[in-house]
mmCIF file of N, CA and C and ligand atoms in Angstrom:
data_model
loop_
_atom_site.group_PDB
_atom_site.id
_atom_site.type_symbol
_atom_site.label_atom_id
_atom_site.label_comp_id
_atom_site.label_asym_id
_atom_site.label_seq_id
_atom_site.Cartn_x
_atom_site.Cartn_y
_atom_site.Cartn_z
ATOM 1 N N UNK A 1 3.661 0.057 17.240
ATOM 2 C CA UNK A 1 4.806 0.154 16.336
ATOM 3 C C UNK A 1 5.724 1.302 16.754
ATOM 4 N N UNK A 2 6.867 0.725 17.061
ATOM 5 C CA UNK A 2 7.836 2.029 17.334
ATOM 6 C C UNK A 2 7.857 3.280 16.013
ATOM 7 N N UNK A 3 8.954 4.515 16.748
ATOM 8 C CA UNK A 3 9.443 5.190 15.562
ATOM 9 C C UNK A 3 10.210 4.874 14.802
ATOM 10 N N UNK A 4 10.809 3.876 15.404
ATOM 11 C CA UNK A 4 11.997 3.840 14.138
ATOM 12 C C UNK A 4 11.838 2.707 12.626
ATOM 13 N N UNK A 5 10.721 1.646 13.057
ATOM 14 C CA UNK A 5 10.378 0.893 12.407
ATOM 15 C C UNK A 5 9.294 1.803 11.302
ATOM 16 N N UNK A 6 8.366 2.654 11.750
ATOM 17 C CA UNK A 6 7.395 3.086 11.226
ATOM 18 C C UNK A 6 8.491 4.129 10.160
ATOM 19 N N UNK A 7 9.797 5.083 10.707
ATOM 20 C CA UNK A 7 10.644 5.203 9.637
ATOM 21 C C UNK A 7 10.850 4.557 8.654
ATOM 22 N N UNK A 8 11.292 3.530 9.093
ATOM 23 C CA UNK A 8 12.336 2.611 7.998
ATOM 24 C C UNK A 8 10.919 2.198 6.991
ATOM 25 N N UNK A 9 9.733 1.707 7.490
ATOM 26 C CA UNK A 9 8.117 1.525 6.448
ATOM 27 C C UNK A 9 7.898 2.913 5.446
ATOM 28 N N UNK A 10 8.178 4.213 6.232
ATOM 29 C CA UNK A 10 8.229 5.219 5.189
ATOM 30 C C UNK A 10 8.731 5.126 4.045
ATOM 31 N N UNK A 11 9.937 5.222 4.594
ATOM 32 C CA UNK A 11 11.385 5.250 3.614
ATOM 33 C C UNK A 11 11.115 4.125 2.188
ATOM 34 N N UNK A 12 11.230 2.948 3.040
ATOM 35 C CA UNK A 12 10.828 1.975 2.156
ATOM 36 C C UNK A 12 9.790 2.372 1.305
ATOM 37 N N UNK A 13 8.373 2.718 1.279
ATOM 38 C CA UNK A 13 7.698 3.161 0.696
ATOM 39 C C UNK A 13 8.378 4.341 -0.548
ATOM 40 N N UNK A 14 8.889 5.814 -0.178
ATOM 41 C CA UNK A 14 9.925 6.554 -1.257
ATOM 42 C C UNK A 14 10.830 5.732 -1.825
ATOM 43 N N UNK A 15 11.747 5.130 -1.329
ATOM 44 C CA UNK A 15 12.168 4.045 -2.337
ATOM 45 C C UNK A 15 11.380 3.151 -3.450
ATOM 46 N N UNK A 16 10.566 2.721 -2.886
ATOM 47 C CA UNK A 16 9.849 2.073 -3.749
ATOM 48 C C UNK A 16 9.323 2.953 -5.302
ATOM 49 N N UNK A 17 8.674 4.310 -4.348
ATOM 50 C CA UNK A 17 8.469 5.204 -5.546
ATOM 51 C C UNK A 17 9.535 5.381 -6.743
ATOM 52 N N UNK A 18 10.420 5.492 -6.039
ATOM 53 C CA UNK A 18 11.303 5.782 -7.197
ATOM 54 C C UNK A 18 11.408 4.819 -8.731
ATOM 55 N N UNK A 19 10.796 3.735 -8.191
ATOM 56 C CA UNK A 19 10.568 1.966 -9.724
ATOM 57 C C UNK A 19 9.267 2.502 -10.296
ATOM 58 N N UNK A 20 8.663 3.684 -9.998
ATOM 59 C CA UNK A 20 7.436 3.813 -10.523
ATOM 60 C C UNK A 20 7.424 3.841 -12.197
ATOM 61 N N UNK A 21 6.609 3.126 -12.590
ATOM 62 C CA UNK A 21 6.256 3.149 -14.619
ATOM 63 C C UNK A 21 5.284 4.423 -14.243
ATOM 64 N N UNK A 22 5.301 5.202 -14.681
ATOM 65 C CA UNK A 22 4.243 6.303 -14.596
ATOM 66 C C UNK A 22 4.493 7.315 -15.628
ATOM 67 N N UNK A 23 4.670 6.973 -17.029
ATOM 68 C CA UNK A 23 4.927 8.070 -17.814
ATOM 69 C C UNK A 23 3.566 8.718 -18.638
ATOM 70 N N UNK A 24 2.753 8.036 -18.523
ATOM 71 C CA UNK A 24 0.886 8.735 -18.896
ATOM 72 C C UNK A 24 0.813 9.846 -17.438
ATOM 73 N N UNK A 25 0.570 9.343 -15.927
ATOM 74 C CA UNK A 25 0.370 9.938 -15.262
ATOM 75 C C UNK A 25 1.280 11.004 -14.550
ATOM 76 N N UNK A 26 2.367 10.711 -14.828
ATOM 77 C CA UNK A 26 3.967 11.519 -14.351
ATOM 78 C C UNK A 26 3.555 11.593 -12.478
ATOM 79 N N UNK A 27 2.578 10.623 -12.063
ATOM 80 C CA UNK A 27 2.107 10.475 -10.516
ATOM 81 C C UNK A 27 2.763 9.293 -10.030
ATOM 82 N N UNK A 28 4.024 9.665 -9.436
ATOM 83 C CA UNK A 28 4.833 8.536 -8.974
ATOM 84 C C UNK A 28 4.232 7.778 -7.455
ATOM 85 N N UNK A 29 4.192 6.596 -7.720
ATOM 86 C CA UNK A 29 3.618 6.028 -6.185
ATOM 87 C C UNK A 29 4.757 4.924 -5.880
ATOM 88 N N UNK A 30 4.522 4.815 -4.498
ATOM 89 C CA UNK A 30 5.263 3.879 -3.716
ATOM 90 C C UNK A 30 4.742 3.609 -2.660
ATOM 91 N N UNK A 31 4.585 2.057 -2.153
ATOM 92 C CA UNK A 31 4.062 1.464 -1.424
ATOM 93 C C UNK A 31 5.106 0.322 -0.417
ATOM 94 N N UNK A 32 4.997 0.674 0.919
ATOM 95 C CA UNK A 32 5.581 -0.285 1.374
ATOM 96 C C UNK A 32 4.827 -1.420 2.701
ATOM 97 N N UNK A 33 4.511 -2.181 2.824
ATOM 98 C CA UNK A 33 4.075 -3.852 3.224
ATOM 99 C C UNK A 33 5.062 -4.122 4.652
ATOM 100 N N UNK A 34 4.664 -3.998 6.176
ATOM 101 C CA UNK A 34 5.515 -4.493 6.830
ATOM 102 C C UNK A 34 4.727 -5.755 7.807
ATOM 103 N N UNK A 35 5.102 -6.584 7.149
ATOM 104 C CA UNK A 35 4.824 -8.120 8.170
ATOM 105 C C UNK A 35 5.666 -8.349 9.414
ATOM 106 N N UNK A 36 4.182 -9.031 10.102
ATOM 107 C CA UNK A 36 4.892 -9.552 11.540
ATOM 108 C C UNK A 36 6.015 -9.717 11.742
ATOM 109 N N UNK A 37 6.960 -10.952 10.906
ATOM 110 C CA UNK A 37 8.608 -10.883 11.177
ATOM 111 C C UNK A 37 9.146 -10.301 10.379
ATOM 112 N N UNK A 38 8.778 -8.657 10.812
ATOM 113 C CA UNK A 38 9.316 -7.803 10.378
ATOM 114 C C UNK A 38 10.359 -7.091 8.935
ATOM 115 N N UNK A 39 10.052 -8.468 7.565
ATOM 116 C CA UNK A 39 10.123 -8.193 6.210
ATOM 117 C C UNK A 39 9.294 -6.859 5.857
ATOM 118 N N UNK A 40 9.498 -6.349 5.241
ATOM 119 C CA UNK A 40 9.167 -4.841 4.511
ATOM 120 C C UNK A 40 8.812 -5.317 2.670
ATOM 121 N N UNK A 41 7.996 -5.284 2.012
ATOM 122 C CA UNK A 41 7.816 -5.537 0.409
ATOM 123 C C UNK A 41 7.474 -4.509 0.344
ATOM 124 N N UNK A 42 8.049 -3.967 -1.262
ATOM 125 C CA UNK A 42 7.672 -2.498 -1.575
ATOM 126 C C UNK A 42 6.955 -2.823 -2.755
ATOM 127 N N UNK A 43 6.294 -2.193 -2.733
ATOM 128 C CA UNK A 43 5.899 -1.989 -4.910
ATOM 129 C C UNK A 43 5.601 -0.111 -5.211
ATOM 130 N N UNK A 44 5.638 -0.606 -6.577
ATOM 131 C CA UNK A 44 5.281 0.673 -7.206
ATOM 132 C C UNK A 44 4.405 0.941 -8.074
ATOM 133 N N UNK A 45 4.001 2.010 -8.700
ATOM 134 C CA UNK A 45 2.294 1.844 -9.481
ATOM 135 C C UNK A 45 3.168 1.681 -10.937
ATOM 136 N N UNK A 46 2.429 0.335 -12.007
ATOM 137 C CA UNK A 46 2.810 0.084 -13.581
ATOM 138 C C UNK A 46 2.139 0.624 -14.411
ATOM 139 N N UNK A 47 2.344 1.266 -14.839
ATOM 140 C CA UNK A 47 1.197 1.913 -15.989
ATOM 141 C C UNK A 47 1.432 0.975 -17.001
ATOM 142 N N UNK A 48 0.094 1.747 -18.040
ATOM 143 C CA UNK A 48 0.072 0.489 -19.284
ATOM 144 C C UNK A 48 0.079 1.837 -20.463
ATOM 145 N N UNK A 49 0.169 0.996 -21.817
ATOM 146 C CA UNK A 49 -0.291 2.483 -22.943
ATOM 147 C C UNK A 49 -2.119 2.528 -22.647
ATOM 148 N N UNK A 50 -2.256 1.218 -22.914
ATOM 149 C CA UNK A 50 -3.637 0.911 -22.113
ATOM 150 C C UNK A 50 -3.984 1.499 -20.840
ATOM 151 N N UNK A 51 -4.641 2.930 -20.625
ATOM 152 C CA UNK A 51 -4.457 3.389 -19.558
ATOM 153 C C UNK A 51 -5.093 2.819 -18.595
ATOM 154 N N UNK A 52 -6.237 1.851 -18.592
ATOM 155 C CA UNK A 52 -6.750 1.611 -18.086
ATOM 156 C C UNK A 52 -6.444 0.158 -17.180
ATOM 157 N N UNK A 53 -5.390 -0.035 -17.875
ATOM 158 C CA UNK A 53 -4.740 -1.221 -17.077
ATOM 159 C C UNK A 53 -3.580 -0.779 -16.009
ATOM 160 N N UNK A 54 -3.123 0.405 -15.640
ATOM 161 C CA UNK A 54 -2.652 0.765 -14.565
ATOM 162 C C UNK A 54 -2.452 -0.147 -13.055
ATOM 163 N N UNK A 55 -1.867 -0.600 -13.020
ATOM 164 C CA UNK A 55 -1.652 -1.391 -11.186
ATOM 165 C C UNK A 55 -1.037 -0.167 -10.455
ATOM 166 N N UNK A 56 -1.897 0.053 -9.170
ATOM 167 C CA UNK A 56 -1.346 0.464 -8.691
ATOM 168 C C UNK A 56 -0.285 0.263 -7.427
ATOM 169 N N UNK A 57 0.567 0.982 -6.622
ATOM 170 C CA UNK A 57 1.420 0.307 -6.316
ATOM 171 C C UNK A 57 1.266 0.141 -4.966
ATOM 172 N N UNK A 58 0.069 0.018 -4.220
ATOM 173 C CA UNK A 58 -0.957 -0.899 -3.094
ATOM 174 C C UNK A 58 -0.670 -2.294 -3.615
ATOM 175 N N UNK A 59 -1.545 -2.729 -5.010
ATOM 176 C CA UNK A 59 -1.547 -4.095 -5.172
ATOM 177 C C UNK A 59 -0.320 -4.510 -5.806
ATOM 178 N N UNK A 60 0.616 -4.013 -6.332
ATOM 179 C CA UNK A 60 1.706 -4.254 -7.025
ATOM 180 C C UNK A 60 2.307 -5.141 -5.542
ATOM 181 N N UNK A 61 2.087 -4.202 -4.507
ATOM 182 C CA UNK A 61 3.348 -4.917 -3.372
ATOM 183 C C UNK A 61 2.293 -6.552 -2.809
ATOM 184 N N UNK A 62 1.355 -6.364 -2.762
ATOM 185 C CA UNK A 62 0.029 -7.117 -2.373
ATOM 186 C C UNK A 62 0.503 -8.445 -2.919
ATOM 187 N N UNK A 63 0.906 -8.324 -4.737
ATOM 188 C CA UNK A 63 1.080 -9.627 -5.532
ATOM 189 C C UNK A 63 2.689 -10.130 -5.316
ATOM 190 N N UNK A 64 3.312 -9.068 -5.158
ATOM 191 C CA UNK A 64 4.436 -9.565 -4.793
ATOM 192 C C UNK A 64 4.521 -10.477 -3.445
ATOM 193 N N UNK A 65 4.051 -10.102 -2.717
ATOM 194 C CA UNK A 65 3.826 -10.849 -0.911
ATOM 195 C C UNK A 65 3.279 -12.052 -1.264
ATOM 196 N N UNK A 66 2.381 -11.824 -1.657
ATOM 197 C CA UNK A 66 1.369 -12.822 -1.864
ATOM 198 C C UNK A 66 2.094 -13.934 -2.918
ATOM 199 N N UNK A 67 2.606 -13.493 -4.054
ATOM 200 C CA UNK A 67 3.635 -14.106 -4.751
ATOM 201 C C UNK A 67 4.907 -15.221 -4.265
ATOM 202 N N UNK A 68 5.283 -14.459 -3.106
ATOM 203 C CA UNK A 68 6.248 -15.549 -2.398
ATOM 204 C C UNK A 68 5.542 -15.904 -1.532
ATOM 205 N N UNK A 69 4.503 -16.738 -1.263
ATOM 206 C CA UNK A 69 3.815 -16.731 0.094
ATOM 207 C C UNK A 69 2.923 -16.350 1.244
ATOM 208 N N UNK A 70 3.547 -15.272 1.422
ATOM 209 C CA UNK A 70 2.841 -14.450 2.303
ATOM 210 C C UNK A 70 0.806 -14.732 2.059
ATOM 211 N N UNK A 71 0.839 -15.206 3.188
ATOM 212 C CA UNK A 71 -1.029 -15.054 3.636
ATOM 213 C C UNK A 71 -1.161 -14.797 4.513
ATOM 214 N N UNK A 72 -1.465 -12.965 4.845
ATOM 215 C CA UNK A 72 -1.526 -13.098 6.591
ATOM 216 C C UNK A 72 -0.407 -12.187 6.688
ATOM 217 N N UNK A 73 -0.592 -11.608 8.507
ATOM 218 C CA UNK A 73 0.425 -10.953 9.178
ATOM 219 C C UNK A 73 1.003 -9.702 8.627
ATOM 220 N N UNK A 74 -0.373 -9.206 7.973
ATOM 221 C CA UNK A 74 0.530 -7.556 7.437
ATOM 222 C C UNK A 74 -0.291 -6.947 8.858
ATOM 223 N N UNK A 75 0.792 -6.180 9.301
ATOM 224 C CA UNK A 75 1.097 -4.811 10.317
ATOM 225 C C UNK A 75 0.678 -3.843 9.871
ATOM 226 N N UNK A 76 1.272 -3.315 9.094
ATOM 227 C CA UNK A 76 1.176 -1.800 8.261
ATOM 228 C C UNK A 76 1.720 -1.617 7.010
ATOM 229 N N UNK A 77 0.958 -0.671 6.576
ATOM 230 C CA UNK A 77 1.312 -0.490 5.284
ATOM 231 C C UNK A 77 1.249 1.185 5.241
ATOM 232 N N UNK A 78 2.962 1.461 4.191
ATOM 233 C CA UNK A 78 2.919 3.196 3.975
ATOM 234 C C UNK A 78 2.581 2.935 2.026
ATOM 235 N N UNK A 79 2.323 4.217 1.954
ATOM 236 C CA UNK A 79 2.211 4.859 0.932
ATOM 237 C C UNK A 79 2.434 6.354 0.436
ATOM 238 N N UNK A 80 2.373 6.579 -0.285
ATOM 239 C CA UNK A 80 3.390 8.097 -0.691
ATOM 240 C C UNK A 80 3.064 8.631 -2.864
ATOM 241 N N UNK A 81 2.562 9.400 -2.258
ATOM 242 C CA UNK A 81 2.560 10.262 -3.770
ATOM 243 C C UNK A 81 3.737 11.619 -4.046
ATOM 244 N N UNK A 82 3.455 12.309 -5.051
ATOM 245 C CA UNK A 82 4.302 13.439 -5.471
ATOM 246 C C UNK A 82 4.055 14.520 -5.109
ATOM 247 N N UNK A 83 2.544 14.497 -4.733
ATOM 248 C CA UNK A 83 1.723 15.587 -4.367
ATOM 249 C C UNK A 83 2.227 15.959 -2.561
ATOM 250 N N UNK A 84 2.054 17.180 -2.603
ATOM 251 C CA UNK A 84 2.213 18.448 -1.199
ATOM 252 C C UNK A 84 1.867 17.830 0.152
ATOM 253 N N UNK A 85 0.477 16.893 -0.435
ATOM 254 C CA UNK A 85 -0.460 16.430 0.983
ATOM 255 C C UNK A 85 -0.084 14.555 0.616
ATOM 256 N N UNK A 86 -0.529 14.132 1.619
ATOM 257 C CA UNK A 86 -0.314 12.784 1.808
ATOM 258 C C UNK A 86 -1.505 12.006 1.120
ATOM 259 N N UNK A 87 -1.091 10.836 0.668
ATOM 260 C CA UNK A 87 -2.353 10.288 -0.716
ATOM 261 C C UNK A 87 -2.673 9.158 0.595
ATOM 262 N N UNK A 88 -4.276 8.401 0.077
ATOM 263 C CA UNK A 88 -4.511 7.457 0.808
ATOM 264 C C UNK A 88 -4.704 6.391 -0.285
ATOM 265 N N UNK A 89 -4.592 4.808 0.247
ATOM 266 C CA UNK A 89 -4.916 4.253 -1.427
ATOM 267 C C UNK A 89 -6.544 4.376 -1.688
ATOM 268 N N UNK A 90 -6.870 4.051 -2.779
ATOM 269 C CA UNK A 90 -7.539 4.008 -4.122
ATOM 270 C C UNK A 90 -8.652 3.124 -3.365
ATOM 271 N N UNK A 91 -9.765 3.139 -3.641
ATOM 272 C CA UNK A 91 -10.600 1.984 -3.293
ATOM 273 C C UNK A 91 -10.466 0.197 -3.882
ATOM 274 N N UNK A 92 -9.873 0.401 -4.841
ATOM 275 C CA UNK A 92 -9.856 -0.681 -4.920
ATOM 276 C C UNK A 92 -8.472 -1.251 -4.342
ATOM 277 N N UNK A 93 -7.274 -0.685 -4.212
ATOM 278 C CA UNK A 93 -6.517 -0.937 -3.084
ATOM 279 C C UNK A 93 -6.760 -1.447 -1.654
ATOM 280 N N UNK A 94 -7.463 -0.737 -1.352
ATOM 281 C CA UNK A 94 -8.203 -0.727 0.194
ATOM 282 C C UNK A 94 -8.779 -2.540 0.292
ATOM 283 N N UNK A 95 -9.055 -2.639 -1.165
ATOM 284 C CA UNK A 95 -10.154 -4.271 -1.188
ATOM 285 C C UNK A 95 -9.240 -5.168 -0.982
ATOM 286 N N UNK A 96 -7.969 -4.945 -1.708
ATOM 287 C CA UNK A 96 -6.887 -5.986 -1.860
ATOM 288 C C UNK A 96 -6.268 -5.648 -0.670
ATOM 289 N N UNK A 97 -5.665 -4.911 -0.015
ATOM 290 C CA UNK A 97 -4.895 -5.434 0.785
ATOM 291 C C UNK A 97 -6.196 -5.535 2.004
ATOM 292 N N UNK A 98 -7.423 -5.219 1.885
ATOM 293 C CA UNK A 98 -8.271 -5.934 2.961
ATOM 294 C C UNK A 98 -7.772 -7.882 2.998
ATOM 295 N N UNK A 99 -7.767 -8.217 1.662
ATOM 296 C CA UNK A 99 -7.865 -9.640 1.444
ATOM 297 C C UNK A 99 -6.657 -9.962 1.965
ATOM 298 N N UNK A 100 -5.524 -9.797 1.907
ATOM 299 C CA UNK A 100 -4.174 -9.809 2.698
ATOM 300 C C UNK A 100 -4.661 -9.849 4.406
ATOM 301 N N UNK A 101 -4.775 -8.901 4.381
ATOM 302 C CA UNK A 101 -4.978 -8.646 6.169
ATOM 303 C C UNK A 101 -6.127 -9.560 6.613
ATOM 304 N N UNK A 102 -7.264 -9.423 5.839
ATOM 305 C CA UNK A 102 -8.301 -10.812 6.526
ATOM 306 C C UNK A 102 -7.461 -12.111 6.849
ATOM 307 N N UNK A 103 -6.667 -12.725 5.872
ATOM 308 C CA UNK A 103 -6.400 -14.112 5.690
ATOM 309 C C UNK A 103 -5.625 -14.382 7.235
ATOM 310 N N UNK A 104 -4.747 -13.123 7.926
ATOM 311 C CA UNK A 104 -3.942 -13.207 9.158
ATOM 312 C C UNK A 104 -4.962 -12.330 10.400
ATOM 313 N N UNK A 105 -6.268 -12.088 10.182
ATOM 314 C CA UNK A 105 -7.031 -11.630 10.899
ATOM 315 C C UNK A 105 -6.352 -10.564 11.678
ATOM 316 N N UNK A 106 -5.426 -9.482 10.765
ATOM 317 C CA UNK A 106 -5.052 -8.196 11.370
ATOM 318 C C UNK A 106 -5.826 -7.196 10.563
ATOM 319 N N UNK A 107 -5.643 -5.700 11.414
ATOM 320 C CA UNK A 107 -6.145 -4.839 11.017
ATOM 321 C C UNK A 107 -4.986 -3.602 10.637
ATOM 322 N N UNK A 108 -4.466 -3.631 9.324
ATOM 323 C CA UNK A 108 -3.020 -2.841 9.695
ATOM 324 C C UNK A 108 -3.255 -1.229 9.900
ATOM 325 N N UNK A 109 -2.079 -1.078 10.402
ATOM 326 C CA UNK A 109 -2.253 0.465 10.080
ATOM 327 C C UNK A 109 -1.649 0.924 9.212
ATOM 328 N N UNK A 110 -2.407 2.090 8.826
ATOM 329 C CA UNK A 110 -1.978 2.685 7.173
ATOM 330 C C UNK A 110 -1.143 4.347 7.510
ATOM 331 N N UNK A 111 -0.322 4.332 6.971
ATOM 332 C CA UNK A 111 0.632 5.713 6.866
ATOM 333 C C UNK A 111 0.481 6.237 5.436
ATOM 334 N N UNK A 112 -0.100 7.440 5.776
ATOM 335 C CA UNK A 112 -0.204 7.955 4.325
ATOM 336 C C UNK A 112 0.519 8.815 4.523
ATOM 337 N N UNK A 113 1.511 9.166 3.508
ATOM 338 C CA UNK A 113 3.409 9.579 3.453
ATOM 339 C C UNK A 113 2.815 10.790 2.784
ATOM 340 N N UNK A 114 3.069 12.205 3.211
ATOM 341 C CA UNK A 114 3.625 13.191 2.047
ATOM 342 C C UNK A 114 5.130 13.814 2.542
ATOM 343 N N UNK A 115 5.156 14.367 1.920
ATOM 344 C CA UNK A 115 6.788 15.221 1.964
ATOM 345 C C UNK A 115 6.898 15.915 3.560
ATOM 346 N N UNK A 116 5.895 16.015 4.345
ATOM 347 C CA UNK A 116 6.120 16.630 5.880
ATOM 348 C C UNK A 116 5.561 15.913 6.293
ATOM 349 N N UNK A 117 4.268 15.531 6.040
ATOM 350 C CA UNK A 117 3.513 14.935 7.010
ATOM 351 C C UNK A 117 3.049 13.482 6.907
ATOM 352 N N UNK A 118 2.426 12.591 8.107
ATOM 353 C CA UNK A 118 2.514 11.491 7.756
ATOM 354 C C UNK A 118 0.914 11.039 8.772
ATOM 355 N N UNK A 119 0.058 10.848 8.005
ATOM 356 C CA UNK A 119 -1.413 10.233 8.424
ATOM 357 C C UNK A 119 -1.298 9.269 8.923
ATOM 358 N N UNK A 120 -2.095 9.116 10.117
ATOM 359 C CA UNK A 120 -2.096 7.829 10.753
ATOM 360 C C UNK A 120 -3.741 6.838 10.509
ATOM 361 N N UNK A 121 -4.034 5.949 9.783
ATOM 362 C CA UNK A 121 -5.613 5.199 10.212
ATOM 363 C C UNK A 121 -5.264 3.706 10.356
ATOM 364 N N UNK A 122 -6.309 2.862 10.479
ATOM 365 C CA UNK A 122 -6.539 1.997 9.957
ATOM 366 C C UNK A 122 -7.289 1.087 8.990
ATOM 367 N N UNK A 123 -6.710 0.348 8.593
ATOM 368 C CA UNK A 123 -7.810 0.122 6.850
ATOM 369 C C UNK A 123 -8.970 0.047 7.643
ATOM 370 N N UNK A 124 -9.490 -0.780 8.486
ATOM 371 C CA UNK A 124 -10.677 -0.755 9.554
ATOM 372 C C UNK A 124 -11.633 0.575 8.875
ATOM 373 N N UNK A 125 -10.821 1.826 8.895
ATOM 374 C CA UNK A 125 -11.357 2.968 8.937
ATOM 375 C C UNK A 125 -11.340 3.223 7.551
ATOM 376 N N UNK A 126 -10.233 3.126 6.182
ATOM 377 C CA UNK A 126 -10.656 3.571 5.106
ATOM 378 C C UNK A 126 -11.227 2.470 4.479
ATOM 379 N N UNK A 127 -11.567 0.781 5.296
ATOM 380 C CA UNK A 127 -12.338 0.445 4.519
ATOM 381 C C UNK A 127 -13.794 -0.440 5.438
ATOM 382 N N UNK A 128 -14.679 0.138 5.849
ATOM 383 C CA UNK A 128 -15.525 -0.343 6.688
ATOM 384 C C UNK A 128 -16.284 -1.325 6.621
ATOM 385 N N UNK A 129 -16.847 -1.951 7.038
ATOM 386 C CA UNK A 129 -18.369 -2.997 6.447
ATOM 387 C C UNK A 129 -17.549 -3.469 5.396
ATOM 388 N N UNK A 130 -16.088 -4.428 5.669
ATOM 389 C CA UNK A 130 -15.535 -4.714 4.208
ATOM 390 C C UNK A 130 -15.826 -6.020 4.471
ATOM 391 N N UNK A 131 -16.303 -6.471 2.760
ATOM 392 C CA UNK A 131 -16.522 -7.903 2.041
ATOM 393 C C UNK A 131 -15.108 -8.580 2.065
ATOM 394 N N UNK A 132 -14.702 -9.794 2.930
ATOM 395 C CA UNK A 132 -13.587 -10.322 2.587
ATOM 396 C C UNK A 132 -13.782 -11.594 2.502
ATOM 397 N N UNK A 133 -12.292 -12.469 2.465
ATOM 398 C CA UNK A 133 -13.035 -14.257 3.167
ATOM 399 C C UNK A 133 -14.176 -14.563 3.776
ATOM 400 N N UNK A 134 -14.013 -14.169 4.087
ATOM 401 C CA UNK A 134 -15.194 -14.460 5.344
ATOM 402 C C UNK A 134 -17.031 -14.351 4.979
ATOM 403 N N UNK A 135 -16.994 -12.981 4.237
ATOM 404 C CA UNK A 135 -18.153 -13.089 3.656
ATOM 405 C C UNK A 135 -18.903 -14.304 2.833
ATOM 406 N N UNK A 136 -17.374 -15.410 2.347
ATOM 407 C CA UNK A 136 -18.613 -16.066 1.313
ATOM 408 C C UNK A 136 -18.265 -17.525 1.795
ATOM 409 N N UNK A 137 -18.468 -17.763 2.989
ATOM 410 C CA UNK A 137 -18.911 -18.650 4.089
ATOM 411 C C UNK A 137 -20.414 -18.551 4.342
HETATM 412 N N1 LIG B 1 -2.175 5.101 -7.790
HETATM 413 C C1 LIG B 1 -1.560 4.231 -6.939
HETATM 414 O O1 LIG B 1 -0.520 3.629 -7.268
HETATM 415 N N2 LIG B 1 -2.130 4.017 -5.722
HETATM 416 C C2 LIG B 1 -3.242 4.653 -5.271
HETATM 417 O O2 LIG B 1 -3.722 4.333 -4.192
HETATM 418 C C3 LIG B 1 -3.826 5.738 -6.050
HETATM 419 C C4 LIG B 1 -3.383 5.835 -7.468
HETATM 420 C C5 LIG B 1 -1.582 5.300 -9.131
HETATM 421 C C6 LIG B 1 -2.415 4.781 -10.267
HETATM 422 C C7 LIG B 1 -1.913 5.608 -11.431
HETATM 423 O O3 LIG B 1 -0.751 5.006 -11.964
HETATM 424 C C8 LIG B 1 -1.506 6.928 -10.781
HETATM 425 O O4 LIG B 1 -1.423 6.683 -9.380
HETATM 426 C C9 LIG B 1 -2.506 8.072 -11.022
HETATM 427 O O5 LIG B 1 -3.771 7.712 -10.624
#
């Protein structure tokens, strides 16, 4: 992935933050989704009064993709919190967009966004020995 694309996946991601519902947690997230032909989906985390119904905004962009279509062919995915250091998603994030990326048999890479710095892995790595399709064959 070039620099300038892996920019524009940042960016997209802070944009996204900015739609965040987050008035229980005042922890703004933003997530951005870049597929093979090169579409970008963002989401953001919804809170509930129900705190416990929170989406965060990993799967927010996940249902949206998945919503129009999309099965398959995620590249990379950024993400971005409020906080100093760069956030990684949530475990149960990690599950869902595993299920995305199984269905196109990629392994994306993940950018975890803070205000300077920008982490490089792959879900491979924050999510290992993962249960997907495939398992319940
Ligand atoms: N959150 C995300 O949107 N993604 C993550 O990967 C971690 C946590 C949200 C959930 C909740 O709205 C807020 O951040 C505080 O946990």
């Amino acid at each position: 992935m070039d620099e300038a694309t892996k920019n524009e996946l940042v960016e997209a991601a802070r944009e996204a933050a900015k739609q965040a519902y987050a008035p229980y947690s005042d922890f703004h997230v933003g997530a951005a989704l870049l597929f093979a032909d090169g579409e970008i989906v963002g989401g953001c985390n919804v809170e509930n009064a129900s705190y416990g119904l929170a989406l965060c905004a990993e799967t927010v962009a996940v249902a949206k993709a998945m919503g129009a279509g999309r099965r398959g062919g995620l590249v990379a995915v950024a993400v971005t919190g409020p906080g100093a250091e760069p956030i990684t998603p949530c475990g149960r994030c990690r599950q869902v967009l595993n299920e995305l990326a199984a269905l196109g048999g990629t392994d994306p890479l993940v950018l975890c966004v803070g205000p300077d710095a920008v982490e490089e892995m792959r879900l491979s790595q924050l999510l290992p020995a993962a249960f997907g399709p495939a398992s319940l064959d």
